[in-house]
CSV table of C-alpha atoms in Angstrom, one decimal:
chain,number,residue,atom,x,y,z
O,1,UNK,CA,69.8,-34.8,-90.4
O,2,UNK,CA,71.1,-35.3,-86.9
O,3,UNK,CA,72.3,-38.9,-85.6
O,4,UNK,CA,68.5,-39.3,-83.7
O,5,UNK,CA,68.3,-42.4,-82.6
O,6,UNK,CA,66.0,-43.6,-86.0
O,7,UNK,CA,64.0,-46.9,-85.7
O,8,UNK,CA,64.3,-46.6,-81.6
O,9,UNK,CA,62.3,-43.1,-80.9
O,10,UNK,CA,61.5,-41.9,-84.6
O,11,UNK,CA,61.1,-43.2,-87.9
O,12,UNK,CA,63.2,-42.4,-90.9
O,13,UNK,CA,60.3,-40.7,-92.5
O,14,UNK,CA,59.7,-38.7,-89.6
O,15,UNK,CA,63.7,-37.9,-89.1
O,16,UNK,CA,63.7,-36.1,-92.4
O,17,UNK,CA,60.2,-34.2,-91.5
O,18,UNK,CA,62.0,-33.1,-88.5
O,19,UNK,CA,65.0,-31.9,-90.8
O,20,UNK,CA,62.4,-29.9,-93.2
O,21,UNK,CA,61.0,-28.2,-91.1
O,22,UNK,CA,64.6,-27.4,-89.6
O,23,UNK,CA,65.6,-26.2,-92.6
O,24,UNK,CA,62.5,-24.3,-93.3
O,25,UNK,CA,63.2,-22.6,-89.6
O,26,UNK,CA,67.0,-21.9,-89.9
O,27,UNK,CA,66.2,-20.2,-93.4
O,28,UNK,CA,63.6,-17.8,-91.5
O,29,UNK,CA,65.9,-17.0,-88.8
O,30,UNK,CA,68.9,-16.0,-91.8
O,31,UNK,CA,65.9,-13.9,-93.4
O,32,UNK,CA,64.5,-12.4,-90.2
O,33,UNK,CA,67.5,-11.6,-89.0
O,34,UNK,CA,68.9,-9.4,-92.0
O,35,UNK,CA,71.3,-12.2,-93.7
O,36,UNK,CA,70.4,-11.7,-96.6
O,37,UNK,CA,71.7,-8.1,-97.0
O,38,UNK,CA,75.1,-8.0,-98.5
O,39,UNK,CA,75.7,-4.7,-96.6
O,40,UNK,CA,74.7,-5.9,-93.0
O,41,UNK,CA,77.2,-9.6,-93.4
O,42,UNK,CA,80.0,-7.4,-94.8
O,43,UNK,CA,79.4,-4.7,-92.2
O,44,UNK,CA,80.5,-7.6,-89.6
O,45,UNK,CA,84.3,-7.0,-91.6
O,46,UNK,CA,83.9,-3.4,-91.0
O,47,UNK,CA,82.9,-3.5,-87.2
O,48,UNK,CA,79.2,-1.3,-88.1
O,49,UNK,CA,76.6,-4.3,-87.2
O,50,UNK,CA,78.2,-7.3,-85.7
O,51,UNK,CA,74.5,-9.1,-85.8
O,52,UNK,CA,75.8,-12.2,-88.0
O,53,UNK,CA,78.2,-12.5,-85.1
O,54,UNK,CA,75.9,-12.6,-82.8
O,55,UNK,CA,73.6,-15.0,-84.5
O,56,UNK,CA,75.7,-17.5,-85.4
O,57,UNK,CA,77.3,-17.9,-81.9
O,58,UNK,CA,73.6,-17.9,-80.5
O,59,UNK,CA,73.3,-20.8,-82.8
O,60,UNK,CA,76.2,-22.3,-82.5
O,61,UNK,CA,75.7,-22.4,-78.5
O,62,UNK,CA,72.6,-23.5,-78.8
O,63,UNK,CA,73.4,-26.9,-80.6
O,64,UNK,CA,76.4,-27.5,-79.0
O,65,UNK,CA,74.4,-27.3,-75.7
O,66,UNK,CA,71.4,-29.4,-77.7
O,67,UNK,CA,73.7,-32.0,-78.4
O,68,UNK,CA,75.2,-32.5,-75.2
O,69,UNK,CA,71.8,-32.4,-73.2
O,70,UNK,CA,70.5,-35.0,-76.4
O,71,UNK,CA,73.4,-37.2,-75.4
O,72,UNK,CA,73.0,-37.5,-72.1
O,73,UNK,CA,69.1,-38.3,-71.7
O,74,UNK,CA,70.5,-41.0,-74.5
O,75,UNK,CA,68.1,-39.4,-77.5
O,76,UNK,CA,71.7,-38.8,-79.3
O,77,UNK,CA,74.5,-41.3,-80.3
O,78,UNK,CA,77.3,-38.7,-80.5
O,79,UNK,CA,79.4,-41.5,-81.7
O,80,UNK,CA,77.0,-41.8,-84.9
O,81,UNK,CA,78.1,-37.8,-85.8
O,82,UNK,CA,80.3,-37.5,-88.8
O,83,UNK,CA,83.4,-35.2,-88.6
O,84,UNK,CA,85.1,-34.3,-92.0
O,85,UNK,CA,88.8,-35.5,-91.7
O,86,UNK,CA,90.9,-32.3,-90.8
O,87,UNK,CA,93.4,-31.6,-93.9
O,88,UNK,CA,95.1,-28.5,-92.3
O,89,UNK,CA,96.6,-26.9,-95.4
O,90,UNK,CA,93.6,-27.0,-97.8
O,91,UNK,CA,91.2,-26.4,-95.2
O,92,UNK,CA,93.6,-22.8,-94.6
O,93,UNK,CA,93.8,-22.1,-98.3
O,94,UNK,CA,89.7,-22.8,-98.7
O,95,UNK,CA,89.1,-20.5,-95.7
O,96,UNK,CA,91.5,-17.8,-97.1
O,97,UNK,CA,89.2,-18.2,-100.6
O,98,UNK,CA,86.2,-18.1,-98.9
O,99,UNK,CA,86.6,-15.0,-96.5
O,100,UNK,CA,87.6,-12.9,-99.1
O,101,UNK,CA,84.9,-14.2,-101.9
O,102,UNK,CA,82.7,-13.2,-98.4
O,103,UNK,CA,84.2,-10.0,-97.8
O,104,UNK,CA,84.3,-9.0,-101.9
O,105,UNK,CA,80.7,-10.6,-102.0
O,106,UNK,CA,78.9,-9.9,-98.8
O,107,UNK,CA,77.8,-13.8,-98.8
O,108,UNK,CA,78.4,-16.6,-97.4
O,109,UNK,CA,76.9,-19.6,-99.6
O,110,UNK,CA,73.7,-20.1,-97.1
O,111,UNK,CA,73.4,-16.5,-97.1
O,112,UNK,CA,73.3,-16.2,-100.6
O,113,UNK,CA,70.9,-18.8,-101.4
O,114,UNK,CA,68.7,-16.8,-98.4
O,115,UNK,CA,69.2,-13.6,-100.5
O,116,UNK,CA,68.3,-14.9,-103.8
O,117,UNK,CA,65.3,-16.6,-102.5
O,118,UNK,CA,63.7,-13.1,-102.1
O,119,UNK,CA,65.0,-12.0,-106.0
O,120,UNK,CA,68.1,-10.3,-105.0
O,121,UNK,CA,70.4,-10.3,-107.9
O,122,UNK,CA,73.7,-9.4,-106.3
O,123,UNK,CA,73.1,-13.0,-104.4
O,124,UNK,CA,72.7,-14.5,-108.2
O,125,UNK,CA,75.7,-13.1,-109.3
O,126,UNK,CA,77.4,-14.9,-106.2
O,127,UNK,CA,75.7,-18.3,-106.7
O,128,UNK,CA,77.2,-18.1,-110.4
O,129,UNK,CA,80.2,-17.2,-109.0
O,130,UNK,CA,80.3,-20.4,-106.2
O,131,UNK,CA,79.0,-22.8,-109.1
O,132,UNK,CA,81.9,-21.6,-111.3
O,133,UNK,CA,84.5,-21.9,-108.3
O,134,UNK,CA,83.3,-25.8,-108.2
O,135,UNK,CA,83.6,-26.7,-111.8
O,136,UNK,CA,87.2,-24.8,-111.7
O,137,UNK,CA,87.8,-27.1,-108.6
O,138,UNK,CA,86.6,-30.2,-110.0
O,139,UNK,CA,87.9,-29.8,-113.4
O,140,UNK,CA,91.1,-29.2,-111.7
O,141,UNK,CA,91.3,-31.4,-109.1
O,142,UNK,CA,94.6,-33.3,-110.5
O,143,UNK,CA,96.3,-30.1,-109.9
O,144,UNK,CA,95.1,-29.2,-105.9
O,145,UNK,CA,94.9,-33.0,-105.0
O,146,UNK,CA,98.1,-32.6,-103.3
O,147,UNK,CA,97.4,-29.6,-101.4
O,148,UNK,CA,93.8,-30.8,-100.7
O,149,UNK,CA,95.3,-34.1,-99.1
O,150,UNK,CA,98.5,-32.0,-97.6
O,151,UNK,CA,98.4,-32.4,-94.0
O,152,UNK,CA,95.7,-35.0,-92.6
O,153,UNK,CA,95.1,-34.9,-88.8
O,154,UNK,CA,92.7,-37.7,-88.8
O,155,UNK,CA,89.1,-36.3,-87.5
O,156,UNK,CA,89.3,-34.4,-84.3
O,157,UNK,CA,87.2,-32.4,-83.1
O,158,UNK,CA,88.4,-28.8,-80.9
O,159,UNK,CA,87.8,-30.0,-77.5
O,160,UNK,CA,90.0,-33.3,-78.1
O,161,UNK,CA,92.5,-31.0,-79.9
O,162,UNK,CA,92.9,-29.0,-76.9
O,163,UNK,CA,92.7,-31.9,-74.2
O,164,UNK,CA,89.0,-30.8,-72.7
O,165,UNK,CA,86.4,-32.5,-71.9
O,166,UNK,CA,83.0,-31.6,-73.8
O,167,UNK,CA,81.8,-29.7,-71.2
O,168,UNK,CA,84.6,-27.9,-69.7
O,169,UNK,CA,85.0,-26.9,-73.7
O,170,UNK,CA,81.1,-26.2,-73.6
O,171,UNK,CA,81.7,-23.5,-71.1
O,172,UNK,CA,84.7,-22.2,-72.6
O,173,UNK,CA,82.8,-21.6,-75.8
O,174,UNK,CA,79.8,-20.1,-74.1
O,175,UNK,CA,82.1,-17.7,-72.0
O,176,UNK,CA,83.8,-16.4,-75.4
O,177,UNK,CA,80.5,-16.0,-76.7
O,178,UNK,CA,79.7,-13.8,-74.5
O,179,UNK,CA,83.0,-12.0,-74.4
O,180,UNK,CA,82.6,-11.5,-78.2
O,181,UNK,CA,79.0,-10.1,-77.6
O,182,UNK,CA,80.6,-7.8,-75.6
O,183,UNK,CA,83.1,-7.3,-78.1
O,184,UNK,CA,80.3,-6.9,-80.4
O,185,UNK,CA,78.9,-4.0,-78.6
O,186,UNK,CA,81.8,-2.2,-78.3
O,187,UNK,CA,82.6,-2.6,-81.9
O,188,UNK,CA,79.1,-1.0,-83.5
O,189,UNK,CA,79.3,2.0,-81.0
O,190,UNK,CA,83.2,2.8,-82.0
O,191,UNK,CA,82.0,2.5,-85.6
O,192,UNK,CA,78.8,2.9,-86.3
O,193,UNK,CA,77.5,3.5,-89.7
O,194,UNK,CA,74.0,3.9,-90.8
O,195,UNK,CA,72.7,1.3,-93.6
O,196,UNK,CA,71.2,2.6,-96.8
C-alpha cells in the first residue's frame, strides 16, 4: 500500500487491512460508477459520456491532495513513494498499445477485471487478450529490450519536470480538472448518444 509511516502509527498487519479494504472500495466505486460497461469507457473516445473522465480526475485530485495534506501533518514520508524510472520511448509505444487495445476493447485492465467480476464475457475475452500481450512481451523481451530501455530520464515526477513546486502543480492540476469537467459537459451535450 501507501508509504504510511508502519511501525510508528500502524502496524504492518493493519497497513495491508487498510489496503483491502481500499481495494474493496476503489473496485465499488469502478462498479457504481458504470466502469465496467465497455460502451460507457469507449463512449469517453467518442465524446457521449465523459463520466470515466470525470472519475478518474476526482480520484486522481483526491490523492494528490491526500498525499500532500498526509505529508505535511508527517503521517506520509513522500520520500518512501516509489516512482517507476521514466523510459520515454517505450513508455510512448506502451501508451499507443494500450489506448487502442482500450478504444478496440472498451477496457482498461482495472476495468476489465471490474467487468468480469460481475460475468461479463466481453471483459474475459480482454483479460485473455492482456495475458497473451504479456507472454508475447516476455517471450520476446530480447527483441524490445532496446526500445524498452531507449531513453531513461531517471525518475521524475511532472511537477519537477516542469520546475513547480507540489502545490503550485496541485492547483494547476485541480484547475485543469475542472476545466476538463467543463469540457466534459460540453462534450456530452454536442454529442449525445443514448446507451443500449
Amino acid at each position: 500500500m501507501g508509504p504510511l509511516v508502519v511501525n510508528e502509527i500502524i502496524s504492518p498487519d493493519t497497513n495491508l487491512f487498510l489496503a483491502f479494504l481500499i481495494g474493496i472500495g476503489f473496485g465499488f466505486v469502478l462498479e457504481s460508477s458504470g466502469f465496467s460497461s465497455s460502451r460507457k469507457l469507449a463512449g469517453m473516445f467518442y465524446g457521449y459520456d465523459t463520466t470515466v473522465l470525470k472519475v478518474f480526475f476526482t480520484a486522481a485530485i483526491t490523492a494528490l491532495l491526500g498525499m500532500l495534506f498526509f505529508s505535511l501533518f508527517g503521517w506520509v514520508d513522500l520520500s518512501l513513494i516509489y516512482i517507476n524510472p521514466t523510459f520515454l520511448h517505450s513508455a510512448i509505444v506502451g501508451g499507443v498499445i494500450m489506448g487502442a487495445g482500450f478504444i478496440m476493447g472498451g477496457f482498461c485492465p482495472g476495468t476489465a477485471f471490474c467487468a468480469i467480476s460481475i460475468g461479463k464475457l466481453d471483459a474475459l475475452a480482454f483479460i485473455g487478450g492482456l495475458f497473451l500481450g504479456i507472454v508475447a512481451f516476455t517471450e520476446g523481451y530480447p527483441l524490445f529490450e532496446e526500445l524498452y530501455k531507449a531513453e531513461f530520464m531517471g525518475t521524475p515526477t511532472i511537477n519537477e519536470f516542469l520546475g513547480l513546486s507540489r502545490g503550485l502543480f496541485s492547483f494547476g492540476l485541480i484547475a485543469a480538472a475542472f476545466g476538463m469537467f467543463w469540457v466534459g459537459d460540453w462534450a456530452e451535450k454536442k454529442f449525445p448518444r443514448e446507451e443500449y
